[in-house]
């Protein structure tokens, strides 16, 4: 395998020391995994790390006076998996296979030494790190460890260094499906030590204060047969079948067949009950090698990199030092969105948050909603009574905007109409300090226009959240024509404090996410309006594995909002955006959407037969998809040309974090590239080969 | 009505293995507070009959109370050890006798009725916190000649002792040191030392994790010849060497003390009973004689004489200072009742922790010798002091005889 692929590897060393166990149990070798950095650079396994572990195992295998071998990590970290930084450079299936087999060749030795092995998992153990522990004869975990799991399916891979075979054979298929499939596909939910121990992944659990001492004492008692470690045989019959079926239902529900990795993982879990170690590992090698050579995996790694790195260091943000401190926040409006924002600001910034509204009933309801949410958090034990009391005191309502006099940041979430928002800003400006940031949560109106007429328009900024605010991390930070750097820096700082992922966007209609969704939804509606059956049009995008179909999204957003958005976009770009008359009729009839759910499955509302006037041009699903994707590619290129965002990576980040589009699409541009659509539409790719797909062979 | 004074008992004591100070020490990358935490947790594990919430205070001594030996270590260590928030703690210092003072102070609280059960102990990581780290002596000390220059260097005070007592020769000091090493080696061979140790996980960033389960400093097989050739770093052609003194060390100790009736109520072991204690000051430059006046004072308070004491744990900061004590009280250099397991010369002296090591070992001696009624722990202390605690053997076979008589 090419050495240059992992030239920058931070090698995890495998240090070996020998010690005498308590209880006079005998001589023990203890391997410490440590890459020489602190917990901010956790241990991973690249070729160098595997070679180091291999050498350590050579040393302990050669020692003839040992009763056992243990392996542990550095403070807070056991190991968090394979080193993925070199994966984008892998060009051939041979190289991919070598990585798969290379990991097995080393890790499996932990289960094949002449003495028992013990994993002392003192901290984070993910992916290959957890697989190291699974290969050992026995496992202990610290109750202080909080990041345990096999997240490979989340990234388009699978636990191919032993996990897919060893875990179900250890804890049964159902719990293995929970870990490998369900948790991984659920935004990479990880286990804490206690939960992992309860599942049977670990044989013993000890507190962090003296974890290693207690683990070694336990190892001594196991080796001297004072302690027995039961290994109940898992149900390899119906229970196993049911688990695999459950896994398949979860994957289908989430991906609809759009990405291969979890399906391959389920096949391996299914077959693990019959296979020998050699067969199981060989099957993993093949499966992992295959997945490493998929575009979906490359796009997933690209996505992961975006949400880990670019999301935390927004491109184009002004220097952090320019940000002004925010010690009081005002919110104009007390509707549902404003109330959600009130709760978010209070919880994260822990500063006074005052809501105002012209409608006193709505104001009372809004503040009451926030307090009720705080009560809920307290009763669930998420916050202490003292903290709840503090937060309740922070969030208040006032009919008068005078309370904003000492606010540093005021955000409006009022009715989506320019005149209303301009009026609000004028009233607020009359009260606040000159440098108080005025932020707007508008989803479609011009920030620059909203600032016109103010004495200090430079302190206006767009601050666009996504619903539900508690779930979607994206925050579109919109620079108006006159927005100054200090205001922008403050907006980014507040966004970060709110734990949102900020993306800098130019003041263009509907910014990024809503513009692309509108274009996308528009094409699908148009096909239905022109005569394509609704079911055909709506399921045309199924190969993408989006979180919901376009018409279900329409229903979620609400047809009135979608109509308003379409009207705004038509006005801005009449040659590309249109308003569907069917949608108008839907809204006029007060319908919540296209579908009803009489028995839990969506069916087209029979009432629509009257409202919906369709043409006679029927497209196939493929044609609908082609049109929708072509439109997306066109729109994205126009946005990039116009500088709405800096790069395709920002478009992708927005779709990942604001629309919940899946990792395996890379957001969207990698998918458009690899299906050839971007070249068709614009004459070129959005991203170079190999960045989010397979490099040229 | 005058208060009733309660009897105080020593329930249990543990210590970490003692390491050598410095970069080659096994605890070079281990925090001092972590050493204390291991001791506290081990005490609770060994005494499951003690509900942790019954502990009324945690007194931990350290001489240099900064960094990982600061932050009111008795409180922080007990929180980190997992004791309930309701258990308070504090830090205390009397240099070498820190842990001893933690014991006497909390014991007084028990006797007064303020406490039922306490944890007392000490720690010193001399590798991270050499003696005199961060000190700022008052200029009057020199100006008014309050403390002699040589008082600040413990080894020089030992040389001063040789001056005062010329019959305490280097040969006698070396012979005592050889015996200390031999006795410790035998105690290890008998498994007597291991019983009091709590193993500590130790890290080396270069070599990885391991487990410390034995003292690092002992040099079994030490000979007179080897000691004779050692340098005398405190005075040219002097008598005090690294071989006949305790080294610089890292380690921690902790013990449980309780009111006797509470120990009985909870079903806790009663391993020693506190009789009396005393501290006394001496010329700082002669700090080694400190145990003598302290012992006289304690014996007087107890209404006892030295003949009543049949087992001794005396800290071996320097062989000459032990010999000065033995000489004064007419006890032979090689008396088997003195430091039966060897002492600090062999095992090490992490300053503030040693007092409880002496007590833990004395408890073992008393258990093994029911014919003995009284034992003593005593130590010299920097800046010229001595401290002595007299203990009674709860297993004393003569108890029934006294009652009957």
PDB file of C-alpha atoms in Angstrom, chain A residues 328-534:
ATOM      1  CA  UNK A 328     -29.081  41.338  27.625  1.00  0.00           C
ATOM      2  CA  UNK A 329     -31.237  40.198  24.720  1.00  0.00           C
ATOM      3  CA  UNK A 330     -34.517  41.522  23.416  1.00  0.00           C
ATOM      4  CA  UNK A 331     -36.982  39.594  21.266  1.00  0.00           C
ATOM      5  CA  UNK A 332     -39.715  41.323  19.300  1.00  0.00           C
ATOM      6  CA  UNK A 333     -42.667  39.036  18.858  1.00  0.00           C
ATOM      7  CA  UNK A 334     -43.903  36.285  21.123  1.00  0.00           C
ATOM      8  CA  UNK A 335     -45.201  33.711  18.701  1.00  0.00           C
ATOM      9  CA  UNK A 336     -43.965  30.146  18.639  1.00  0.00           C
ATOM     10  CA  UNK A 337     -40.690  30.954  16.870  1.00  0.00           C
ATOM     11  CA  UNK A 338     -39.944  33.893  19.183  1.00  0.00           C
ATOM     12  CA  UNK A 339     -40.696  31.769  22.225  1.00  0.00           C
ATOM     13  CA  UNK A 340     -38.353  29.034  21.016  1.00  0.00           C
ATOM     14  CA  UNK A 341     -35.680  31.671  20.546  1.00  0.00           C
ATOM     15  CA  UNK A 342     -36.378  33.072  24.019  1.00  0.00           C
ATOM     16  CA  UNK A 343     -35.761  29.666  25.557  1.00  0.00           C
ATOM     17  CA  UNK A 344     -32.631  29.078  23.490  1.00  0.00           C
ATOM     18  CA  UNK A 345     -31.056  32.442  24.298  1.00  0.00           C
ATOM     19  CA  UNK A 346     -31.832  32.135  28.002  1.00  0.00           C
ATOM     20  CA  UNK A 347     -30.479  28.594  28.298  1.00  0.00           C
ATOM     21  CA  UNK A 348     -27.305  29.138  26.349  1.00  0.00           C
ATOM     22  CA  UNK A 349     -26.364  32.737  27.102  1.00  0.00           C
ATOM     23  CA  UNK A 350     -27.846  32.845  30.622  1.00  0.00           C
ATOM     24  CA  UNK A 351     -28.572  36.571  30.301  1.00  0.00           C
ATOM     25  CA  UNK A 352     -31.852  38.469  30.714  1.00  0.00           C
ATOM     26  CA  UNK A 353     -34.135  37.885  27.724  1.00  0.00           C
ATOM     27  CA  UNK A 354     -37.157  40.134  27.298  1.00  0.00           C
ATOM     28  CA  UNK A 355     -39.963  39.361  24.884  1.00  0.00           C
ATOM     29  CA  UNK A 356     -42.326  42.029  23.650  1.00  0.00           C
ATOM     30  CA  UNK A 357     -45.444  41.816  21.536  1.00  0.00           C
ATOM     31  CA  UNK A 358     -48.230  44.190  20.507  1.00  0.00           C
ATOM     32  CA  UNK A 359     -50.708  41.445  21.369  1.00  0.00           C
ATOM     33  CA  UNK A 360     -50.725  41.054  25.161  1.00  0.00           C
ATOM     34  CA  UNK A 361     -52.425  37.641  25.029  1.00  0.00           C
ATOM     35  CA  UNK A 362     -49.780  36.331  22.692  1.00  0.00           C
ATOM     36  CA  UNK A 363     -47.069  37.850  24.887  1.00  0.00           C
ATOM     37  CA  UNK A 364     -48.419  36.134  27.967  1.00  0.00           C
ATOM     38  CA  UNK A 365     -48.703  32.855  26.086  1.00  0.00           C
ATOM     39  CA  UNK A 366     -45.165  33.176  24.749  1.00  0.00           C
ATOM     40  CA  UNK A 367     -43.563  33.794  28.126  1.00  0.00           C
ATOM     41  CA  UNK A 368     -45.698  31.052  29.639  1.00  0.00           C
ATOM     42  CA  UNK A 369     -44.495  28.667  26.922  1.00  0.00           C
ATOM     43  CA  UNK A 370     -40.864  29.404  27.794  1.00  0.00           C
ATOM     44  CA  UNK A 371     -41.466  28.909  31.506  1.00  0.00           C
ATOM     45  CA  UNK A 372     -43.333  25.674  30.803  1.00  0.00           C
ATOM     46  CA  UNK A 373     -40.401  24.405  28.775  1.00  0.00           C
ATOM     47  CA  UNK A 374     -38.072  25.256  31.645  1.00  0.00           C
ATOM     48  CA  UNK A 375     -40.371  23.373  34.018  1.00  0.00           C
ATOM     49  CA  UNK A 376     -40.212  20.374  31.676  1.00  0.00           C
ATOM     50  CA  UNK A 377     -36.421  20.445  31.651  1.00  0.00           C
ATOM     51  CA  UNK A 378     -36.416  20.555  35.420  1.00  0.00           C
ATOM     52  CA  UNK A 379     -38.860  17.707  35.841  1.00  0.00           C
ATOM     53  CA  UNK A 380     -36.828  15.574  33.415  1.00  0.00           C
ATOM     54  CA  UNK A 381     -33.810  16.261  35.578  1.00  0.00           C
ATOM     55  CA  UNK A 382     -31.977  18.003  32.748  1.00  0.00           C
ATOM     56  CA  UNK A 383     -31.516  21.131  34.878  1.00  0.00           C
ATOM     57  CA  UNK A 384     -31.421  21.559  38.635  1.00  0.00           C
ATOM     58  CA  UNK A 385     -34.175  23.417  40.496  1.00  0.00           C
ATOM     59  CA  UNK A 386     -31.742  26.261  41.153  1.00  0.00           C
ATOM     60  CA  UNK A 387     -30.893  26.571  37.465  1.00  0.00           C
ATOM     61  CA  UNK A 388     -34.576  26.415  36.533  1.00  0.00           C
ATOM     62  CA  UNK A 389     -35.290  29.192  38.976  1.00  0.00           C
ATOM     63  CA  UNK A 390     -32.499  31.243  37.473  1.00  0.00           C
ATOM     64  CA  UNK A 391     -33.701  30.711  33.902  1.00  0.00           C
ATOM     65  CA  UNK A 392     -37.303  31.507  34.761  1.00  0.00           C
ATOM     66  CA  UNK A 393     -36.137  34.769  36.279  1.00  0.00           C
ATOM     67  CA  UNK A 394     -34.175  35.605  33.152  1.00  0.00           C
ATOM     68  CA  UNK A 395     -37.081  35.356  30.725  1.00  0.00           C
ATOM     69  CA  UNK A 396     -39.716  38.044  31.052  1.00  0.00           C
ATOM     70  CA  UNK A 397     -42.270  39.791  28.885  1.00  0.00           C
ATOM     71  CA  UNK A 398     -43.103  43.467  28.503  1.00  0.00           C
ATOM     72  CA  UNK A 399     -45.707  45.247  26.429  1.00  0.00           C
ATOM     73  CA  UNK A 400     -43.341  48.174  25.968  1.00  0.00           C
ATOM     74  CA  UNK A 401     -40.094  48.193  24.014  1.00  0.00           C
ATOM     75  CA  UNK A 402     -38.592  50.555  26.612  1.00  0.00           C
ATOM     76  CA  UNK A 403     -37.124  47.493  28.299  1.00  0.00           C
ATOM     77  CA  UNK A 404     -34.716  47.196  25.380  1.00  0.00           C
ATOM     78  CA  UNK A 405     -32.857  50.340  26.431  1.00  0.00           C
ATOM     79  CA  UNK A 406     -29.925  48.380  27.822  1.00  0.00           C
ATOM     80  CA  UNK A 407     -30.126  45.420  25.457  1.00  0.00           C
ATOM     81  CA  UNK A 408     -27.067  44.535  23.399  1.00  0.00           C
ATOM     82  CA  UNK A 409     -28.854  42.320  20.893  1.00  0.00           C
ATOM     83  CA  UNK A 410     -32.456  42.534  19.752  1.00  0.00           C
ATOM     84  CA  UNK A 411     -33.922  40.001  17.338  1.00  0.00           C
ATOM     85  CA  UNK A 412     -37.266  40.338  15.632  1.00  0.00           C
ATOM     86  CA  UNK A 413     -39.450  37.354  14.799  1.00  0.00           C
ATOM     87  CA  UNK A 414     -42.630  39.164  13.769  1.00  0.00           C
ATOM     88  CA  UNK A 415     -44.943  38.777  10.774  1.00  0.00           C
ATOM     89  CA  UNK A 416     -43.057  38.187   7.523  1.00  0.00           C
ATOM     90  CA  UNK A 417     -43.829  41.468   5.834  1.00  0.00           C
ATOM     91  CA  UNK A 418     -41.266  44.158   5.008  1.00  0.00           C
ATOM     92  CA  UNK A 419     -43.273  47.175   6.253  1.00  0.00           C
ATOM     93  CA  UNK A 420     -44.027  45.499   9.546  1.00  0.00           C
ATOM     94  CA  UNK A 421     -40.371  44.620  10.105  1.00  0.00           C
ATOM     95  CA  UNK A 422     -39.145  48.065   9.109  1.00  0.00           C
ATOM     96  CA  UNK A 423     -41.582  49.629  11.550  1.00  0.00           C
ATOM     97  CA  UNK A 424     -40.396  47.297  14.311  1.00  0.00           C
ATOM     98  CA  UNK A 425     -36.770  48.170  13.698  1.00  0.00           C
ATOM     99  CA  UNK A 426     -37.532  51.873  13.742  1.00  0.00           C
ATOM    100  CA  UNK A 427     -39.324  51.550  17.071  1.00  0.00           C
ATOM    101  CA  UNK A 428     -36.513  49.503  18.551  1.00  0.00           C
ATOM    102  CA  UNK A 429     -33.809  51.828  17.285  1.00  0.00           C
ATOM    103  CA  UNK A 430     -35.493  54.701  19.108  1.00  0.00           C
ATOM    104  CA  UNK A 431     -34.878  52.909  22.387  1.00  0.00           C
ATOM    105  CA  UNK A 432     -31.598  51.009  22.128  1.00  0.00           C
ATOM    106  CA  UNK A 433     -27.952  52.078  22.179  1.00  0.00           C
ATOM    107  CA  UNK A 434     -26.310  52.964  18.884  1.00  0.00           C
ATOM    108  CA  UNK A 435     -24.272  49.783  18.812  1.00  0.00           C
ATOM    109  CA  UNK A 436     -27.032  47.394  19.843  1.00  0.00           C
ATOM    110  CA  UNK A 437     -27.242  44.681  17.185  1.00  0.00           C
ATOM    111  CA  UNK A 438     -30.593  44.466  15.421  1.00  0.00           C
ATOM    112  CA  UNK A 439     -31.067  40.977  14.091  1.00  0.00           C
ATOM    113  CA  UNK A 440     -33.850  39.656  11.896  1.00  0.00           C
ATOM    114  CA  UNK A 441     -35.032  36.066  11.700  1.00  0.00           C
ATOM    115  CA  UNK A 442     -36.602  36.701   8.297  1.00  0.00           C
ATOM    116  CA  UNK A 443     -36.436  33.739   5.940  1.00  0.00           C
ATOM    117  CA  UNK A 444     -37.076  35.552   2.674  1.00  0.00           C
ATOM    118  CA  UNK A 445     -36.990  39.345   2.973  1.00  0.00           C
ATOM    119  CA  UNK A 446     -34.012  41.555   2.217  1.00  0.00           C
ATOM    120  CA  UNK A 447     -31.930  42.417   5.258  1.00  0.00           C
ATOM    121  CA  UNK A 448     -30.506  45.442   3.496  1.00  0.00           C
ATOM    122  CA  UNK A 449     -33.974  46.743   2.690  1.00  0.00           C
ATOM    123  CA  UNK A 450     -35.030  46.237   6.287  1.00  0.00           C
ATOM    124  CA  UNK A 451     -32.079  48.353   7.466  1.00  0.00           C
ATOM    125  CA  UNK A 452     -32.779  51.221   5.078  1.00  0.00           C
ATOM    126  CA  UNK A 453     -34.126  54.245   6.870  1.00  0.00           C
ATOM    127  CA  UNK A 454     -32.478  53.487  10.186  1.00  0.00           C
ATOM    128  CA  UNK A 455     -30.056  55.930  11.708  1.00  0.00           C
ATOM    129  CA  UNK A 456     -27.421  53.209  12.063  1.00  0.00           C
ATOM    130  CA  UNK A 457     -28.191  50.595   9.448  1.00  0.00           C
ATOM    131  CA  UNK A 458     -24.732  49.050   9.882  1.00  0.00           C
ATOM    132  CA  UNK A 459     -25.828  47.260  13.034  1.00  0.00           C
ATOM    133  CA  UNK A 460     -28.502  45.241  11.267  1.00  0.00           C
ATOM    134  CA  UNK A 461     -27.795  41.592  10.474  1.00  0.00           C
ATOM    135  CA  UNK A 462     -29.762  38.559   9.315  1.00  0.00           C
ATOM    136  CA  UNK A 463     -29.920  35.776  11.891  1.00  0.00           C
ATOM    137  CA  UNK A 464     -31.979  33.005  10.355  1.00  0.00           C
ATOM    138  CA  UNK A 465     -32.816  29.940  12.452  1.00  0.00           C
ATOM    139  CA  UNK A 466     -34.348  26.687  11.267  1.00  0.00           C
ATOM    140  CA  UNK A 467     -37.371  24.947  12.701  1.00  0.00           C
ATOM    141  CA  UNK A 468     -37.376  23.164  15.081  1.00  0.00           C
ATOM    142  CA  UNK A 469     -34.859  25.476  16.686  1.00  0.00           C
ATOM    143  CA  UNK A 470     -33.873  22.926  19.316  1.00  0.00           C
ATOM    144  CA  UNK A 471     -32.940  20.363  16.646  1.00  0.00           C
ATOM    145  CA  UNK A 472     -31.542  21.967  13.489  1.00  0.00           C
ATOM    146  CA  UNK A 473     -28.107  23.451  14.096  1.00  0.00           C
ATOM    147  CA  UNK A 474     -27.852  25.782  11.106  1.00  0.00           C
ATOM    148  CA  UNK A 475     -27.872  29.542  11.559  1.00  0.00           C
ATOM    149  CA  UNK A 476     -27.668  31.586   8.331  1.00  0.00           C
ATOM    150  CA  UNK A 477     -25.854  34.804   9.273  1.00  0.00           C
ATOM    151  CA  UNK A 478     -26.734  37.322   6.595  1.00  0.00           C
ATOM    152  CA  UNK A 479     -24.562  40.325   5.838  1.00  0.00           C
ATOM    153  CA  UNK A 480     -26.678  43.266   4.669  1.00  0.00           C
ATOM    154  CA  UNK A 481     -25.221  45.803   2.291  1.00  0.00           C
ATOM    155  CA  UNK A 482     -24.279  48.054   5.187  1.00  0.00           C
ATOM    156  CA  UNK A 483     -23.635  45.537   7.952  1.00  0.00           C
ATOM    157  CA  UNK A 484     -20.316  46.333   9.615  1.00  0.00           C
ATOM    158  CA  UNK A 485     -17.707  43.868  10.816  1.00  0.00           C
ATOM    159  CA  UNK A 486     -18.355  44.438  14.506  1.00  0.00           C
ATOM    160  CA  UNK A 487     -22.028  43.572  14.076  1.00  0.00           C
ATOM    161  CA  UNK A 488     -21.178  40.539  11.998  1.00  0.00           C
ATOM    162  CA  UNK A 489     -18.565  39.387  14.503  1.00  0.00           C
ATOM    163  CA  UNK A 490     -21.067  39.799  17.328  1.00  0.00           C
ATOM    164  CA  UNK A 491     -23.631  37.789  15.392  1.00  0.00           C
ATOM    165  CA  UNK A 492     -21.153  34.941  14.874  1.00  0.00           C
ATOM    166  CA  UNK A 493     -20.149  35.044  18.530  1.00  0.00           C
ATOM    167  CA  UNK A 494     -23.761  34.873  19.663  1.00  0.00           C
ATOM    168  CA  UNK A 495     -24.447  32.060  17.196  1.00  0.00           C
ATOM    169  CA  UNK A 496     -21.524  30.103  18.586  1.00  0.00           C
ATOM    170  CA  UNK A 497     -22.659  30.693  22.158  1.00  0.00           C
ATOM    171  CA  UNK A 498     -26.065  29.367  21.122  1.00  0.00           C
ATOM    172  CA  UNK A 499     -24.247  26.227  19.932  1.00  0.00           C
ATOM    173  CA  UNK A 500     -25.405  26.758  16.384  1.00  0.00           C
ATOM    174  CA  UNK A 501     -23.344  26.244  13.238  1.00  0.00           C
ATOM    175  CA  UNK A 502     -23.079  29.589  11.487  1.00  0.00           C
ATOM    176  CA  UNK A 503     -22.645  30.105   7.756  1.00  0.00           C
ATOM    177  CA  UNK A 504     -22.003  33.549   6.279  1.00  0.00           C
ATOM    178  CA  UNK A 505     -24.553  34.347   3.581  1.00  0.00           C
ATOM    179  CA  UNK A 506     -24.943  37.336   1.309  1.00  0.00           C
ATOM    180  CA  UNK A 507     -28.258  39.153   1.436  1.00  0.00           C
ATOM    181  CA  UNK A 508     -30.004  37.325  -1.410  1.00  0.00           C
ATOM    182  CA  UNK A 509     -33.619  36.113  -1.537  1.00  0.00           C
ATOM    183  CA  UNK A 510     -34.276  33.174   0.788  1.00  0.00           C
ATOM    184  CA  UNK A 511     -30.546  32.927   1.461  1.00  0.00           C
ATOM    185  CA  UNK A 512     -29.429  29.326   0.927  1.00  0.00           C
ATOM    186  CA  UNK A 513     -31.620  26.557   2.320  1.00  0.00           C
ATOM    187  CA  UNK A 514     -35.058  27.961   1.625  1.00  0.00           C
ATOM    188  CA  UNK A 515     -34.047  29.100  -1.843  1.00  0.00           C
ATOM    189  CA  UNK A 516     -32.839  25.642  -2.814  1.00  0.00           C
ATOM    190  CA  UNK A 517     -35.782  23.904  -1.183  1.00  0.00           C
ATOM    191  CA  UNK A 518     -38.156  26.274  -2.947  1.00  0.00           C
ATOM    192  CA  UNK A 519     -36.530  25.601  -6.314  1.00  0.00           C
ATOM    193  CA  UNK A 520     -36.518  21.900  -5.665  1.00  0.00           C
ATOM    194  CA  UNK A 521     -40.080  21.728  -4.397  1.00  0.00           C
ATOM    195  CA  UNK A 522     -41.131  24.017  -7.208  1.00  0.00           C
ATOM    196  CA  UNK A 523     -39.912  21.596  -9.876  1.00  0.00           C
ATOM    197  CA  UNK A 524     -41.656  18.653  -8.292  1.00  0.00           C
ATOM    198  CA  UNK A 525     -44.932  20.584  -7.879  1.00  0.00           C
ATOM    199  CA  UNK A 526     -44.677  21.776 -11.441  1.00  0.00           C
ATOM    200  CA  UNK A 527     -44.377  18.191 -12.666  1.00  0.00           C
ATOM    201  CA  UNK A 528     -47.453  17.247 -10.640  1.00  0.00           C
ATOM    202  CA  UNK A 529     -49.306  20.343 -11.836  1.00  0.00           C
ATOM    203  CA  UNK A 530     -48.464  19.466 -15.436  1.00  0.00           C
ATOM    204  CA  UNK A 531     -49.866  15.962 -15.120  1.00  0.00           C
ATOM    205  CA  UNK A 532     -47.397  13.623 -13.449  1.00  0.00           C
ATOM    206  CA  UNK A 533     -49.274  11.591 -10.802  1.00  0.00           C
ATOM    207  CA  UNK A 534     -48.560  12.962  -7.344  1.00  0.00           C
TER     208      UNK A 534
END
